[in-house]
Tab-separated table of C-alpha atoms in Angstrom:
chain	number	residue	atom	x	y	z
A	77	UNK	CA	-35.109	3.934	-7.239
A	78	UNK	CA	-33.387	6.250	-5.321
A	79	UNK	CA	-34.124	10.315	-4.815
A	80	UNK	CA	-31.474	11.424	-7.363
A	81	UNK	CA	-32.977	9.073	-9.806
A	82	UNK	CA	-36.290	10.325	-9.814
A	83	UNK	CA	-35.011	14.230	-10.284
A	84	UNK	CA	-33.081	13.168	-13.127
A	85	UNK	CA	-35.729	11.167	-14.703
A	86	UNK	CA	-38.567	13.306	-13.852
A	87	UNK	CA	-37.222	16.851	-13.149
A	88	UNK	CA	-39.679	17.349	-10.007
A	89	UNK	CA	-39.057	18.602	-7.192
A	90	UNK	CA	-40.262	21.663	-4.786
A	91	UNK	CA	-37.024	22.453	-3.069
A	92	UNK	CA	-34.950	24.386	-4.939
A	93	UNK	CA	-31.764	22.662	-6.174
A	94	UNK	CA	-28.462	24.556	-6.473
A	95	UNK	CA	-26.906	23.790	-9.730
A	96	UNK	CA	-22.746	23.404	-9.252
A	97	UNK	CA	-20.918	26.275	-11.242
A	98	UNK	CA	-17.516	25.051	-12.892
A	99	UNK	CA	-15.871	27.217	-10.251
A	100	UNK	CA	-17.276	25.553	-7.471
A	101	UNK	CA	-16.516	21.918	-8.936
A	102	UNK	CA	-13.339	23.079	-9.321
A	103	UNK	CA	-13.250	23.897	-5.478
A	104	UNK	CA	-15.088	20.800	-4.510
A	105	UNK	CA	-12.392	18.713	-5.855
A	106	UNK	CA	-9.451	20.210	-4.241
A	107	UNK	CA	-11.204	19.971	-0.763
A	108	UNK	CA	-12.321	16.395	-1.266
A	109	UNK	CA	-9.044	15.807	-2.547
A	110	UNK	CA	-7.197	17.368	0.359
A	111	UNK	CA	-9.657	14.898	2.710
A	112	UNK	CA	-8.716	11.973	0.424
A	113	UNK	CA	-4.846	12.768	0.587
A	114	UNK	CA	-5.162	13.127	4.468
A	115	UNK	CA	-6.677	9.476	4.840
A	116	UNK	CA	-4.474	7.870	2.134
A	117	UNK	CA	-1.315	9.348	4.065
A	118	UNK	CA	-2.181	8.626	7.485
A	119	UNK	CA	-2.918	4.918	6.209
A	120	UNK	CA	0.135	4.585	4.260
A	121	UNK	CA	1.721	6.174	7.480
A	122	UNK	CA	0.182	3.733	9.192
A	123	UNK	CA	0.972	0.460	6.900
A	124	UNK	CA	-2.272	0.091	6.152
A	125	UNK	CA	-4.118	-0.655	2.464
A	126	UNK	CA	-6.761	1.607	1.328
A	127	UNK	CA	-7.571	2.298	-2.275
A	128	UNK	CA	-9.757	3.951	-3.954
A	129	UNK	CA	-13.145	2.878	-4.964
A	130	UNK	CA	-15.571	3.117	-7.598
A	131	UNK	CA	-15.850	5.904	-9.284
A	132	UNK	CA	-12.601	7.207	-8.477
A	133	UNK	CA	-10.924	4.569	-9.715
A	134	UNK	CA	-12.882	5.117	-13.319
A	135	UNK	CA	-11.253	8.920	-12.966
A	136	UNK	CA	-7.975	7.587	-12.373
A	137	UNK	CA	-7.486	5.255	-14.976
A	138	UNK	CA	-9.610	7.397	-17.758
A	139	UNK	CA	-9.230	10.921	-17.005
A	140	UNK	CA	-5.924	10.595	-14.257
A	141	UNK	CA	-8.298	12.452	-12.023
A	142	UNK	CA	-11.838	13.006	-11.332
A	143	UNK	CA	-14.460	11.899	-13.952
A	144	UNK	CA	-15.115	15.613	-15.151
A	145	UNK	CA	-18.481	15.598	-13.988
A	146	UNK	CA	-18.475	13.497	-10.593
A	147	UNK	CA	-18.665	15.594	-7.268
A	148	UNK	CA	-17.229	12.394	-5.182
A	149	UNK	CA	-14.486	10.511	-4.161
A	150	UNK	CA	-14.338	6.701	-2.803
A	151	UNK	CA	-12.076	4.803	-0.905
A	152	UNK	CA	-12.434	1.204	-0.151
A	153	UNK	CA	-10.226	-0.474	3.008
A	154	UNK	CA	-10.532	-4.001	4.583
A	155	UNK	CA	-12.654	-4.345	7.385
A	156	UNK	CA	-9.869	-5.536	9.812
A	157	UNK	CA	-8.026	-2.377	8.677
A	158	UNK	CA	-10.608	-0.261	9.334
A	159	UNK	CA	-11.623	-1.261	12.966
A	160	UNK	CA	-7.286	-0.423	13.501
A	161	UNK	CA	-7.516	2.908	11.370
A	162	UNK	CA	-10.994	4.578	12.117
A	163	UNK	CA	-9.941	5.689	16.272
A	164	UNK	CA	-5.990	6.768	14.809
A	165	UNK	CA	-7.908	8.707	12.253
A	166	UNK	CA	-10.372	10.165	14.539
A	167	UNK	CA	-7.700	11.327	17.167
A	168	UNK	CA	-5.511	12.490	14.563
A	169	UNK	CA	-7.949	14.858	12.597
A	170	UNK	CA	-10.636	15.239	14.788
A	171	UNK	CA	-10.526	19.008	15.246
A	172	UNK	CA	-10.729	19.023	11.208
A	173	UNK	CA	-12.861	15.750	10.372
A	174	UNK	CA	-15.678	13.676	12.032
A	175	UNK	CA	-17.035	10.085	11.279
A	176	UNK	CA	-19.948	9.006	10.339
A	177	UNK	CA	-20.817	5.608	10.387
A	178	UNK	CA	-23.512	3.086	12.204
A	179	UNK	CA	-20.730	1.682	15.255
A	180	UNK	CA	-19.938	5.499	15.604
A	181	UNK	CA	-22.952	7.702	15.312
A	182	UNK	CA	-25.544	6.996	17.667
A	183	UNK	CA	-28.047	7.740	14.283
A	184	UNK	CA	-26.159	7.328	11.522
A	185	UNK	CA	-28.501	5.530	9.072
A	186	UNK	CA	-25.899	4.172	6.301
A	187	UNK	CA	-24.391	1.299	6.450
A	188	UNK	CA	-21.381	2.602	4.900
A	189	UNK	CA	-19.104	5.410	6.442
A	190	UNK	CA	-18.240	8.488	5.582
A	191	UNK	CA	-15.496	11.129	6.534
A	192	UNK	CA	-17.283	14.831	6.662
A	193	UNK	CA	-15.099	18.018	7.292
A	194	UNK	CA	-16.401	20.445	9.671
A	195	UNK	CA	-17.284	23.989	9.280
A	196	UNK	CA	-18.694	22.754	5.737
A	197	UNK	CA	-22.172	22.247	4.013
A	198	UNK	CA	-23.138	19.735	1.237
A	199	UNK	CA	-26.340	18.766	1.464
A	200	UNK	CA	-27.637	16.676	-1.178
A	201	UNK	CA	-31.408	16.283	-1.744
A	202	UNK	CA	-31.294	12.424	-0.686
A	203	UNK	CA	-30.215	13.661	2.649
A	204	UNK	CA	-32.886	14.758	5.380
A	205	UNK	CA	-32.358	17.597	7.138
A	206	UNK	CA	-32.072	15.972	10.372
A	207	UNK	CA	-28.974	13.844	8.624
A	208	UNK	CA	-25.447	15.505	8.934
A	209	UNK	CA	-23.863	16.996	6.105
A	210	UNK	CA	-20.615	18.704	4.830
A	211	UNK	CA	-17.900	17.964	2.203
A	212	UNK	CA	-17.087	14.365	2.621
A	213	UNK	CA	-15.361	11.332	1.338
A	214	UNK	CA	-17.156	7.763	1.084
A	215	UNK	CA	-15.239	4.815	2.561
A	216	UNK	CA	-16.659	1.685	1.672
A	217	UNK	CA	-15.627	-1.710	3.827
A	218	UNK	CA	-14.131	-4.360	1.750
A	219	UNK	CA	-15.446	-7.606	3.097
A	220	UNK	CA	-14.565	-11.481	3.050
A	221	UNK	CA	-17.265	-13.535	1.340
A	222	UNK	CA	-17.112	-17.318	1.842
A	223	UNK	CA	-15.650	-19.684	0.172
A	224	UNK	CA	-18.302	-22.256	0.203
A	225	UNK	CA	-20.314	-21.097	-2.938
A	226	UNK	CA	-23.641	-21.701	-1.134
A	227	UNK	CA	-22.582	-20.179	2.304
A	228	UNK	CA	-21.589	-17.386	0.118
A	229	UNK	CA	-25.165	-17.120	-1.383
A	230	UNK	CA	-26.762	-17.515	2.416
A	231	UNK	CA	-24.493	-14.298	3.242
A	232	UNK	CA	-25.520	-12.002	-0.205
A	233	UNK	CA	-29.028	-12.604	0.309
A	234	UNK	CA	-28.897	-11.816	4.203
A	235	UNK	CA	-26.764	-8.739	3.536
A	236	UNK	CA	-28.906	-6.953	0.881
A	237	UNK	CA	-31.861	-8.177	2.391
A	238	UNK	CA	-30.977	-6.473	5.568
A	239	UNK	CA	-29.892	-3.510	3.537
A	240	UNK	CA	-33.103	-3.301	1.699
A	241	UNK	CA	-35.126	-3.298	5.278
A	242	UNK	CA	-32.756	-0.267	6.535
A	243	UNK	CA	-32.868	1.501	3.532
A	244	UNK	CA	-36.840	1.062	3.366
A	245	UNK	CA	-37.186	2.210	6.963
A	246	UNK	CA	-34.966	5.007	6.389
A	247	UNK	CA	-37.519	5.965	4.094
A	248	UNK	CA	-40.627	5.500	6.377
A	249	UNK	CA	-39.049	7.400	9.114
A	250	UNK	CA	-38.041	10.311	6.665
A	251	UNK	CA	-41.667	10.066	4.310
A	252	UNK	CA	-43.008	13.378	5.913
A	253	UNK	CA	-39.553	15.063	3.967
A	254	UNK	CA	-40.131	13.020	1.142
A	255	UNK	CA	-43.859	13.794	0.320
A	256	UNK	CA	-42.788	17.295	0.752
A	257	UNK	CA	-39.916	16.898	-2.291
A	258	UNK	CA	-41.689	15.031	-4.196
A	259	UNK	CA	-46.026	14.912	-3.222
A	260	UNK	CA	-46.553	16.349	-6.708
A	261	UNK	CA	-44.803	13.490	-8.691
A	262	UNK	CA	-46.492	10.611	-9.178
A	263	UNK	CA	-44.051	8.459	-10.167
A	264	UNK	CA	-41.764	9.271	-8.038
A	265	UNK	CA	-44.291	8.849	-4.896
A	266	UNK	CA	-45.670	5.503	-6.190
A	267	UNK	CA	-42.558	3.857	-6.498
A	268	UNK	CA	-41.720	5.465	-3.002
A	269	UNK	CA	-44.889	3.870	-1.205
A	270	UNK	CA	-43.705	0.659	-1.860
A	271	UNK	CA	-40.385	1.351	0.204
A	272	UNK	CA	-43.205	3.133	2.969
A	273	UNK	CA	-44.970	0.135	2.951
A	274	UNK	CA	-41.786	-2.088	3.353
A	275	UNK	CA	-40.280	0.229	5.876
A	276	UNK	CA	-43.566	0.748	8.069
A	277	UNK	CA	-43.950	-3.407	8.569
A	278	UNK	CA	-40.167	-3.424	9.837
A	279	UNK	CA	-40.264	0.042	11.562
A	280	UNK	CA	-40.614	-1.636	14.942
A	281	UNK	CA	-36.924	-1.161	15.556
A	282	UNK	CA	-35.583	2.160	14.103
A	283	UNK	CA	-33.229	2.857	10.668
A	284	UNK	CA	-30.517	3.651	12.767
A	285	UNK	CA	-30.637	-0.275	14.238
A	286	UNK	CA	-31.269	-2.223	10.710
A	287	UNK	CA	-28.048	-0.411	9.675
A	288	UNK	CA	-26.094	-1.217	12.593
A	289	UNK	CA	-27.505	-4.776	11.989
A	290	UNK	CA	-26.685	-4.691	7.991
A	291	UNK	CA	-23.239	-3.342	8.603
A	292	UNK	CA	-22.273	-5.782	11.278
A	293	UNK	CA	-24.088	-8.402	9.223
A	294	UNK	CA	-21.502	-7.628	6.269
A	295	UNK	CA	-18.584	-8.699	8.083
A	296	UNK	CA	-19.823	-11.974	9.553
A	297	UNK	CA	-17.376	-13.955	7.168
A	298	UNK	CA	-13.860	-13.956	9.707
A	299	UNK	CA	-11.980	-16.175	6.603
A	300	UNK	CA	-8.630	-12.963	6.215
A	301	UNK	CA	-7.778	-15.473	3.259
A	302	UNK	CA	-11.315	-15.814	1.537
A	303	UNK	CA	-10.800	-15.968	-2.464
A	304	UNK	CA	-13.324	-13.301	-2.500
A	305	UNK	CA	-13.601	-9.969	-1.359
A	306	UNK	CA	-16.906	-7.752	-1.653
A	307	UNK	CA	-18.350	-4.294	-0.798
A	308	UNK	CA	-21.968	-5.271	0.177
A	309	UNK	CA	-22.646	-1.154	0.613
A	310	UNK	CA	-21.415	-0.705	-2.844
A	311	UNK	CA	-23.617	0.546	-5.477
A	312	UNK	CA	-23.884	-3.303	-7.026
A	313	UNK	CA	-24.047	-4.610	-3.694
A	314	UNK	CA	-23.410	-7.625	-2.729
A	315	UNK	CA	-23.187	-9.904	-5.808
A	316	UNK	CA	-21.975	-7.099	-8.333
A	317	UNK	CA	-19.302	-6.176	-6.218
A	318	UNK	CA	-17.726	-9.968	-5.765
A	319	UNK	CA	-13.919	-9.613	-6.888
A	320	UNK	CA	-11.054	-12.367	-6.199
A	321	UNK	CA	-9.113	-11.385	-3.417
A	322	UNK	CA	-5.906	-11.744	-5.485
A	323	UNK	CA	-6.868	-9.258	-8.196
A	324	UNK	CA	-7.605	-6.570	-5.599
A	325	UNK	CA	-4.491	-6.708	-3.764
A	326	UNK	CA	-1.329	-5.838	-3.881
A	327	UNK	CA	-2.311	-2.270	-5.530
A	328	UNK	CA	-1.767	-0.723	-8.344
A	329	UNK	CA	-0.548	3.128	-8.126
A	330	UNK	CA	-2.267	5.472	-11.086
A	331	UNK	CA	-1.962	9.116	-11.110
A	332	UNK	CA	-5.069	10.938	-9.288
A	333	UNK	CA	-4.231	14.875	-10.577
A	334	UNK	CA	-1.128	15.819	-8.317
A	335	UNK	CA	-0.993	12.499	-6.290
A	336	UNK	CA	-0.089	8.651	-6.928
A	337	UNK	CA	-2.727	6.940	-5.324
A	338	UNK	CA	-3.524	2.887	-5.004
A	339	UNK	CA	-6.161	1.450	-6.762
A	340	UNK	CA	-7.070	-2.178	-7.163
A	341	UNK	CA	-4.224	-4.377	-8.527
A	342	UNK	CA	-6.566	-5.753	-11.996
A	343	UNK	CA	-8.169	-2.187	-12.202
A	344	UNK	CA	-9.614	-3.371	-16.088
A	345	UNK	CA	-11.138	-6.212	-14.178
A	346	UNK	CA	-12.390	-4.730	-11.264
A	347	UNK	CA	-13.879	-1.218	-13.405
A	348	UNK	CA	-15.392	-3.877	-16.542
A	349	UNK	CA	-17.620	-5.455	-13.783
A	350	UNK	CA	-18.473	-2.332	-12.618
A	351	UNK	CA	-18.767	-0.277	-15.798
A	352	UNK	CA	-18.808	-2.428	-18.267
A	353	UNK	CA	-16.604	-0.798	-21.225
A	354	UNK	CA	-15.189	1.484	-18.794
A	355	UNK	CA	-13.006	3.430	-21.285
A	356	UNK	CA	-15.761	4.871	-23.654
A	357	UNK	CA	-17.045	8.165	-22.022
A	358	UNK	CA	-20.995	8.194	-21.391
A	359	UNK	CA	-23.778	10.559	-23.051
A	360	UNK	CA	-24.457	13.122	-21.402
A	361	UNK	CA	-27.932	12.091	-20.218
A	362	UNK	CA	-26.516	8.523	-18.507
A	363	UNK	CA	-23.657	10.181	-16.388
A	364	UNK	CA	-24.152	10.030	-13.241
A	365	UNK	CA	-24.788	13.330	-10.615
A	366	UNK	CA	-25.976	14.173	-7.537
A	367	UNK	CA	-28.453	17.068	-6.580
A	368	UNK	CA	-27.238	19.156	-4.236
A	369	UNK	CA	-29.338	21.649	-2.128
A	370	UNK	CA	-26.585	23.558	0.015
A	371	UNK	CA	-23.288	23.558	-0.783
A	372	UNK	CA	-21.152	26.000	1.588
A	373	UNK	CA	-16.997	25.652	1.993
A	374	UNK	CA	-17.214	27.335	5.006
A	375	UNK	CA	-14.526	30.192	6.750
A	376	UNK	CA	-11.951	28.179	5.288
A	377	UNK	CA	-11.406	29.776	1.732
A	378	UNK	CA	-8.226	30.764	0.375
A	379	UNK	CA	-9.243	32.019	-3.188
């Protein structure tokens, strides 16, 4: 169970969490909106697909926006697109942007990528302070997955395996942070001794090298005309993010606030396997949030 989890489950923790105003949503948006329009742009500039992912989609095609509560945005772009987009994009913005993934951050310890915007702070509390941070927008590489239903199980159980063993010495090397959030919660520390013990037996190589090995492990299938696409760094990894390759693409367009932006072609197909019944809004308690312990927009504010 991950660090957000446990806060919203068990309410413990002994850093002090700063609690979003509606003002500051409101501001968070626009600039992860403005990040999102710059990479959708330059792609579209560029001929390139992205969409977006996720939760964004959700927004888009029940609330023609952000979900009213969700402090994110996701993209999702092919693998082969990326490795053409990511150095345009980082020559093109990088005075205003940086990126941080495992092939381009000598210690990033994700195995997916994010685009941060400089001069800004947002830290959230499953971050260590050692990790960056800043307003960002997730980018999450959609991958082939074999045809060959069997090779295709060899290559979901080596990706989240190899994501499990990252993410479990991600949380060795950071435990010293993590006893310090959470030493006086039980369950939070039990269930987070299992991932110590995990992440100690594999910590002979460091959490910056099992990602670099997960994320390069998630594009081993070279097949551009695969039935099946994936996201194995999705939040239903590997399996729970299979989709046919023909009901992602072309895109669909749906309106995202101001903007038309591209979302997967069978959006109902791709959000019911996600969401299940995507269109009925969630309870309160089972929406999802993130606990944030800076947030700072920086020099740049024009309110």
């Amino acid at each position: 169970m991950r660090l957000n989890d446990y806060i919203k489950r068990a309410g413990q923790s002994s850093i002090p969490l700063h609690e979003i105003t509606g003002e500051e949503l409101q501001r968070l948006h626009k600039e992860m909106t403005d990040i999102a329009d710059d990479v959708i742009s330059l792609a579209d500039e560029l001929g390139l697909s992205i969409t977006l992912g996720g939760g964004s989609v959700l927004g888009a095609a029940r609330h023609r926006g952000f979900v009213p509560w969700d402090d994110d945005i996701d993209l999702n772009i092919t693998r082969k697109e990326w490795e053409v987009f990511a150095p345009v994009l980082q020559e093109r913005f990088e005075e205003k942007y940086f990126i941080y993934a495992p092939d381009s951050f000598s210690d990033a310890v994700i195995n997916a990528i994010r685009i941060y915007k400089r001069g800004t702070k947002l830290r959230e509390i499953a971050h260590a302070p050692n990790e960056p941070n800043g307003i960002f927008v997730d980018i999450f590489l959609l991958e082939n997955a074999p045809d060959n239903g069997a090779i295709r199980l060899c290559h979901g159980v080596l990706c989240q395996g190899l994501r499990y063993i990252a993410s479990c010495v991600r949380l060795y090397e950071q435990r010293a942070y993590i006893e310090s959030v959470f030493g006086k919660n039980a369950e939070a520390m039990a269930g987070y001794r299992k991932r110590f013990f995990v992440g100690r037996i594999f910590s002979f190589s460091s959490a910056h090298s099992w990602s670099l090995l997960s994320y390069k492990a998630n594009g081993l299938c070279k097949n551009e005309a695969s039935r099946f696409l994936t996201i194995p760094s999705g939040g239903k990894y590997y399996f729970g993010e299979l989709i046919r390759r023909d009901s992602y693409f072309p895109p669909e367009y749906l309106p995202f606030g101001d903007h038309s932006w591209p979302v997967p072609r069978d959006y109902d197909r791709y959000l019911t396997k996600l969401y299940g019944d995507w269109k009925e809004v969630p309870p309160e308690d089972k929406r999802e949030v993130h606990c944030l312990i800076e947030l700072d927009f920086g020099d740049d504010d024009d309110e």
